[in-house]
C-alpha cells in the first residue's frame, strides 16, 4: 500500500516505491516494459506499471504470440514461463538467475547467460534511446493512465525513428 500522503515525494496516487537490487536508495514512480522485434528493433508491445510491480507480472503480456523465440533478462525468469513457452513451441531464451536453493549459477548456465546477452542488449539499446533521445527519464504527468500515454507516445516516436533508419 502507498505511504501516507505527507511521506510521498509526489501527489501521484498511482506511483509507487521500489528498491533496485544492488543499488542504494529507492525510486518512486513507474516502470516501462517493452517487447522489441529482434530483426527490425521496433517496439512491438509497451506496458507501464507502478514501480513496485515485479517484472515477472507483466512479462506474459509482452509476448505477442508469433515469436519463434523469446529473449529476456533474468528478471523475467520463472520455471512456469519457460515450460509454457516450450509447450507453445517457442524457444525460451531467458537468462537464468540464482535462487534461494542455488545461490551460485553453475558454469554452464553462466556461459549460457553470456551467450544470449548480445541479443538481449537490443532491448537495453531501446531503453537508452528512449531515455536519452526521447527524454523519457521522468514521467511528466500524474496518474498511471497519463504516464502510460507518455511512454506510448515516446515508443511511437522511437518506432518512427527506427522506420526512417530501416527505410533509408
mmCIF file of C-alpha atoms in Angstrom:
data_model
loop_
_atom_site.group_PDB
_atom_site.id
_atom_site.type_symbol
_atom_site.label_atom_id
_atom_site.label_comp_id
_atom_site.label_asym_id
_atom_site.label_seq_id
_atom_site.Cartn_x
_atom_site.Cartn_y
_atom_site.Cartn_z
ATOM 1 C CA UNK A 1 0.000 0.000 0.000
ATOM 2 C CA UNK A 2 1.032 3.595 -0.511
ATOM 3 C CA UNK A 3 2.693 5.603 2.256
ATOM 4 C CA UNK A 4 0.757 8.481 3.829
ATOM 5 C CA UNK A 5 0.413 11.488 1.531
ATOM 6 C CA UNK A 6 2.877 13.637 3.527
ATOM 7 C CA UNK A 7 5.620 10.957 3.184
ATOM 8 C CA UNK A 8 5.368 10.705 -0.598
ATOM 9 C CA UNK A 9 7.663 12.663 -2.930
ATOM 10 C CA UNK A 10 4.752 13.383 -5.282
ATOM 11 C CA UNK A 11 0.998 13.681 -5.208
ATOM 12 C CA UNK A 12 0.695 10.924 -7.822
ATOM 13 C CA UNK A 13 -1.734 8.355 -6.369
ATOM 14 C CA UNK A 14 -0.650 5.534 -8.725
ATOM 15 C CA UNK A 15 3.153 5.809 -8.479
ATOM 16 C CA UNK A 16 4.943 3.523 -6.023
ATOM 17 C CA UNK A 17 8.363 2.966 -4.452
ATOM 18 C CA UNK A 18 10.795 0.256 -5.477
ATOM 19 C CA UNK A 19 14.278 -0.721 -4.420
ATOM 20 C CA UNK A 20 16.620 -1.951 -7.126
ATOM 21 C CA UNK A 21 18.774 -4.927 -6.235
ATOM 22 C CA UNK A 22 22.385 -3.948 -5.694
ATOM 23 C CA UNK A 23 21.629 -0.204 -5.682
ATOM 24 C CA UNK A 24 21.297 2.088 -2.700
ATOM 25 C CA UNK A 25 18.141 4.089 -2.062
ATOM 26 C CA UNK A 26 14.734 3.658 -3.593
ATOM 27 C CA UNK A 27 12.930 5.000 -6.647
ATOM 28 C CA UNK A 28 9.424 6.433 -6.772
ATOM 29 C CA UNK A 29 7.398 6.216 -9.961
ATOM 30 C CA UNK A 30 6.703 3.777 -12.760
ATOM 31 C CA UNK A 31 8.393 1.067 -14.832
ATOM 32 C CA UNK A 32 8.179 0.742 -18.602
ATOM 33 C CA UNK A 33 8.231 -2.788 -20.051
ATOM 34 C CA UNK A 34 8.799 -3.211 -23.794
ATOM 35 C CA UNK A 35 8.777 -6.054 -26.279
ATOM 36 C CA UNK A 36 11.194 -5.406 -29.161
ATOM 37 C CA UNK A 37 11.257 -7.117 -32.564
ATOM 38 C CA UNK A 38 14.552 -8.945 -32.970
ATOM 39 C CA UNK A 39 15.018 -8.192 -36.662
ATOM 40 C CA UNK A 40 13.930 -4.576 -37.019
ATOM 41 C CA UNK A 41 14.399 -3.270 -33.480
ATOM 42 C CA UNK A 42 10.858 -1.858 -33.490
ATOM 43 C CA UNK A 43 8.888 -1.757 -30.251
ATOM 44 C CA UNK A 44 6.021 -4.249 -30.614
ATOM 45 C CA UNK A 45 4.457 -4.001 -27.157
ATOM 46 C CA UNK A 46 4.756 -1.488 -24.352
ATOM 47 C CA UNK A 47 3.340 -1.582 -20.822
ATOM 48 C CA UNK A 48 3.668 0.826 -17.913
ATOM 49 C CA UNK A 49 3.284 -0.339 -14.316
ATOM 50 C CA UNK A 50 3.825 1.220 -10.890
ATOM 51 C CA UNK A 51 7.453 0.724 -9.833
ATOM 52 C CA UNK A 52 6.604 -1.786 -7.088
ATOM 53 C CA UNK A 53 5.223 -4.368 -9.552
ATOM 54 C CA UNK A 54 7.623 -7.287 -10.070
ATOM 55 C CA UNK A 55 8.936 -7.609 -13.639
ATOM 56 C CA UNK A 56 7.584 -11.152 -13.955
ATOM 57 C CA UNK A 57 3.976 -9.958 -13.529
ATOM 58 C CA UNK A 58 3.528 -8.144 -16.900
ATOM 59 C CA UNK A 59 6.014 -10.346 -18.796
ATOM 60 C CA UNK A 60 3.438 -12.621 -20.436
ATOM 61 C CA UNK A 61 1.534 -9.593 -21.760
ATOM 62 C CA UNK A 62 4.651 -8.539 -23.693
ATOM 63 C CA UNK A 63 4.599 -11.759 -25.738
ATOM 64 C CA UNK A 64 2.516 -11.295 -28.904
ATOM 65 C CA UNK A 65 2.269 -14.963 -29.859
ATOM 66 C CA UNK A 66 4.013 -15.006 -33.243
ATOM 67 C CA UNK A 67 7.569 -15.106 -31.880
ATOM 68 C CA UNK A 68 9.810 -18.083 -32.620
ATOM 69 C CA UNK A 69 11.999 -17.271 -29.614
ATOM 70 C CA UNK A 70 11.560 -15.084 -26.549
ATOM 71 C CA UNK A 71 14.691 -13.281 -25.328
ATOM 72 C CA UNK A 72 14.574 -11.794 -21.831
ATOM 73 C CA UNK A 73 16.803 -10.940 -18.917
ATOM 74 C CA UNK A 74 16.815 -12.761 -15.601
ATOM 75 C CA UNK A 75 14.131 -10.508 -14.090
ATOM 76 C CA UNK A 76 11.561 -12.295 -16.288
ATOM 77 C CA UNK A 77 12.740 -15.825 -15.443
ATOM 78 C CA UNK A 78 10.258 -18.318 -13.966
ATOM 79 C CA UNK A 79 10.021 -22.099 -14.360
ATOM 80 C CA UNK A 80 6.351 -21.803 -15.328
ATOM 81 C CA UNK A 81 7.108 -19.270 -18.086
ATOM 82 C CA UNK A 82 9.858 -21.465 -19.550
ATOM 83 C CA UNK A 83 7.552 -24.512 -19.539
ATOM 84 C CA UNK A 84 4.662 -22.565 -21.108
ATOM 85 C CA UNK A 85 6.875 -21.156 -23.879
ATOM 86 C CA UNK A 86 8.234 -24.632 -24.659
ATOM 87 C CA UNK A 87 4.685 -26.043 -24.746
ATOM 88 C CA UNK A 88 3.719 -23.306 -27.234
ATOM 89 C CA UNK A 89 6.677 -24.214 -29.453
ATOM 90 C CA UNK A 90 8.678 -21.078 -28.663
ATOM 91 C CA UNK A 91 12.335 -21.107 -27.649
ATOM 92 C CA UNK A 92 12.723 -19.561 -24.170
ATOM 93 C CA UNK A 93 15.970 -17.580 -24.384
ATOM 94 C CA UNK A 94 15.641 -16.192 -20.872
ATOM 95 C CA UNK A 95 18.719 -15.579 -18.736
ATOM 96 C CA UNK A 96 18.929 -17.829 -15.708
ATOM 97 C CA UNK A 97 19.181 -16.308 -12.259
ATOM 98 C CA UNK A 98 20.391 -17.742 -8.995
ATOM 99 C CA UNK A 99 17.764 -18.538 -6.385
ATOM 100 C CA UNK A 100 17.480 -19.421 -2.737
ATOM 101 C CA UNK A 101 18.264 -23.111 -3.361
ATOM 102 C CA UNK A 102 21.128 -22.437 -5.808
ATOM 103 C CA UNK A 103 22.717 -19.111 -4.830
ATOM 104 C CA UNK A 104 25.550 -19.617 -7.342
ATOM 105 C CA UNK A 105 24.845 -20.445 -11.004
ATOM 106 C CA UNK A 106 26.812 -23.403 -12.380
ATOM 107 C CA UNK A 107 29.431 -22.534 -15.046
ATOM 108 C CA UNK A 108 27.203 -23.997 -17.794
ATOM 109 C CA UNK A 109 24.380 -21.530 -17.019
ATOM 110 C CA UNK A 110 26.788 -18.614 -16.621
ATOM 111 C CA UNK A 111 28.123 -19.395 -20.102
ATOM 112 C CA UNK A 112 24.558 -19.578 -21.464
ATOM 113 C CA UNK A 113 23.751 -16.161 -19.950
ATOM 114 C CA UNK A 114 26.833 -14.651 -21.603
ATOM 115 C CA UNK A 115 25.921 -16.181 -24.976
ATOM 116 C CA UNK A 116 22.420 -14.707 -25.051
ATOM 117 C CA UNK A 117 23.450 -11.315 -23.623
ATOM 118 C CA UNK A 118 24.238 -9.804 -27.036
ATOM 119 C CA UNK A 119 20.727 -10.443 -28.358
ATOM 120 C CA UNK A 120 19.139 -9.161 -25.162
ATOM 121 C CA UNK A 121 21.231 -5.985 -25.419
ATOM 122 C CA UNK A 122 18.930 -4.752 -28.204
ATOM 123 C CA UNK A 123 16.245 -4.010 -25.612
ATOM 124 C CA UNK A 124 18.753 -2.123 -23.451
ATOM 125 C CA UNK A 125 19.687 -0.037 -26.510
ATOM 126 C CA UNK A 126 15.991 0.717 -26.957
ATOM 127 C CA UNK A 127 15.740 1.943 -23.360
ATOM 128 C CA UNK A 128 18.891 4.040 -23.772
ATOM 129 C CA UNK A 129 17.380 5.739 -26.835
ATOM 130 C CA UNK A 130 14.044 6.271 -25.077
ATOM 131 C CA UNK A 131 15.809 7.881 -22.132
ATOM 132 C CA UNK A 132 18.428 9.946 -23.949
ATOM 133 C CA UNK A 133 16.778 10.928 -27.221
ATOM 134 C CA UNK A 134 13.091 10.820 -26.275
ATOM 135 C CA UNK A 135 13.789 12.246 -22.797
ATOM 136 C CA UNK A 136 11.866 9.531 -21.002
ATOM 137 C CA UNK A 137 13.914 9.901 -17.819
ATOM 138 C CA UNK A 138 10.957 11.167 -15.832
ATOM 139 C CA UNK A 139 7.189 10.972 -16.142
ATOM 140 C CA UNK A 140 5.698 14.425 -16.550
ATOM 141 C CA UNK A 141 2.083 13.564 -15.817
ATOM 142 C CA UNK A 142 0.130 12.400 -12.770
ATOM 143 C CA UNK A 143 -1.598 9.015 -12.847
ATOM 144 C CA UNK A 144 -0.912 5.645 -14.417
ATOM 145 C CA UNK A 145 -3.097 6.312 -17.474
ATOM 146 C CA UNK A 146 -1.280 9.533 -18.381
ATOM 147 C CA UNK A 147 2.113 8.003 -17.577
ATOM 148 C CA UNK A 148 1.246 5.116 -19.920
ATOM 149 C CA UNK A 149 0.322 7.661 -22.574
ATOM 150 C CA UNK A 150 3.689 9.387 -22.257
ATOM 151 C CA UNK A 151 5.558 6.073 -22.548
ATOM 152 C CA UNK A 152 3.387 5.029 -25.516
ATOM 153 C CA UNK A 153 3.994 8.320 -27.362
ATOM 154 C CA UNK A 154 7.743 8.042 -26.752
ATOM 155 C CA UNK A 155 7.588 4.474 -28.120
ATOM 156 C CA UNK A 156 5.740 5.666 -31.231
ATOM 157 C CA UNK A 157 8.388 8.361 -31.761
ATOM 158 C CA UNK A 158 11.088 5.714 -31.316
ATOM 159 C CA UNK A 159 9.431 3.464 -33.917
ATOM 160 C CA UNK A 160 9.133 6.341 -36.394
ATOM 161 C CA UNK A 161 12.838 6.995 -35.945
ATOM 162 C CA UNK A 162 13.610 3.289 -36.450
ATOM 163 C CA UNK A 163 11.444 3.170 -39.593
ATOM 164 C CA UNK A 164 13.399 6.090 -41.037
ATOM 165 C CA UNK A 165 16.612 4.144 -40.418
ATOM 166 C CA UNK A 166 15.183 0.923 -41.887
ATOM 167 C CA UNK A 167 13.763 2.653 -44.980
ATOM 168 C CA UNK A 168 16.982 4.583 -45.708
#
